[in-house]
Amino acid sequence: MSESRRPPHEAPELTAATRRLLLGYQRDEETDQVIYRRLARGEKNEANRRILERLANDEKEHAALWARYTDRRAGPRRLKVLWYSLLGALFGYTFVLKLLERGEYVTGRAYRALVAEVPETQTLIDDEQNHEDRLAELLDEERLKYVGSMVLGLNDALVELSGTLAGLTLALADTRLVALAGIITGVSATLSMAASNFLAERADGRRDALKSSLYTGAAYLVTVVALVAPYLLFPRPLYLPALGAMLAVVVLIIFIFNYYLSVAKSLPLARRFWEMAGLSLSVAVISFGIGLLAKKILGVDL
């Protein structure tokens, strides 16, 4: 039996700290195994499913290797499994795989510090590198093909509707009236944006023009619902707190969407976030001022 494959009782004596560290790695490998298997069960593409199952089997072997040194069983981290399953349902498997890939990179660096004490660690380092190569093969998720359409719908809704709601807040001074106007404006704009996107894509000769327009419309409509919600939740006289909540939702949506893009497509987060946030909030502030000015000039007092 080679030295790198000898059982625990023949392995070098490990310190208590190292044994605890290996036990944590063992749990991490078990956790990743469960996540990969869940992703595989939900994947319709047969080639992708086989790759995910191979990844799960690799993680199982890694956990078994650490178990030889720790001489203990270690179950998966259930909360992490549930969290990643939720992320997969919301953002797709590409997002989850990219997050796991980041974890593989950090784990690979940590493993290198153990090679001298645990020689078999080098095998795991090689496997982790293979994981990154296999993960790259999986990045062919449909929703990523329509990110441009989603950005179009999301950005237009954030800029146009946040500005409209901010202006109406001062003009109408009533959360229910603002919500009513926002719903009418938002639904109309959703249909208009989807139709315009469909015609533009058709003019460019794209066969998937309908699907592209649906992604644009869906992103717009979801944004409309999120921005109007504060005006439905706050009492009628509290239109200024509703405005503040709406602007907070704008910033939150921009952060979530840009974080998704930064992970799924390896794009910079900070610059894109501040660009979108600055544009949307600037329009909202200008519209708020226009609403205040229009109400004063026209002498409207609702």
PDB file of C-alpha atoms in Angstrom, residues 14-29 66 69-70 72 77 107 110-114 117-118 121:
ATOM      1  CA  LEU A  14      -2.406  14.747  13.460  1.00  0.00           C
ATOM      2  CA  THR A  15      -2.809  17.566  15.921  1.00  0.00           C
ATOM      3  CA  ALA A  16      -6.242  18.147  17.432  1.00  0.00           C
ATOM      4  CA  ALA A  17      -6.514  21.417  15.510  1.00  0.00           C
ATOM      5  CA  THR A  18      -5.743  19.714  12.194  1.00  0.00           C
ATOM      6  CA  ARG A  19      -8.247  16.941  12.930  1.00  0.00           C
ATOM      7  CA  ARG A  20     -10.959  19.535  13.624  1.00  0.00           C
ATOM      8  CA  LEU A  21     -10.019  21.312  10.403  1.00  0.00           C
ATOM      9  CA  LEU A  22     -10.310  18.088   8.410  1.00  0.00           C
ATOM     10  CA  LEU A  23     -13.669  17.347  10.002  1.00  0.00           C
ATOM     11  CA  GLY A  24     -14.910  20.728   8.797  1.00  0.00           C
ATOM     12  CA  TYR A  25     -13.626  19.972   5.291  1.00  0.00           C
ATOM     13  CA  GLN A  26     -15.361  16.602   5.471  1.00  0.00           C
ATOM     14  CA  ARG A  27     -18.676  18.289   6.234  1.00  0.00           C
ATOM     15  CA  ASP A  28     -18.122  20.772   3.416  1.00  0.00           C
ATOM     16  CA  GLU A  29     -17.547  17.957   0.919  1.00  0.00           C
ATOM     17  CA  TRP A  66     -11.147  12.942   5.090  1.00  0.00           C
ATOM     18  CA  TYR A  69      -8.200  10.708   8.899  1.00  0.00           C
ATOM     19  CA  THR A  70     -10.940  11.946  11.214  1.00  0.00           C
ATOM     20  CA  ARG A  72     -15.804  10.121  12.191  1.00  0.00           C
ATOM     21  CA  ARG A  77     -24.663  21.412   6.557  1.00  0.00           C
ATOM     22  CA  THR A 107     -10.854  25.365  -0.592  1.00  0.00           C
ATOM     23  CA  ALA A 110      -6.586  25.972   1.969  1.00  0.00           C
ATOM     24  CA  TYR A 111      -5.781  22.389   0.999  1.00  0.00           C
ATOM     25  CA  ARG A 112      -2.283  23.334  -0.198  1.00  0.00           C
ATOM     26  CA  ALA A 113      -1.301  24.193   3.379  1.00  0.00           C
ATOM     27  CA  LEU A 114      -2.067  20.597   4.398  1.00  0.00           C
ATOM     28  CA  GLU A 117       0.954  16.883   6.897  1.00  0.00           C
ATOM     29  CA  VAL A 118      -1.640  15.018   4.794  1.00  0.00           C
ATOM     30  CA  THR A 121      -4.449  16.425  -0.122  1.00  0.00           C
TER      31      THR A 121
END
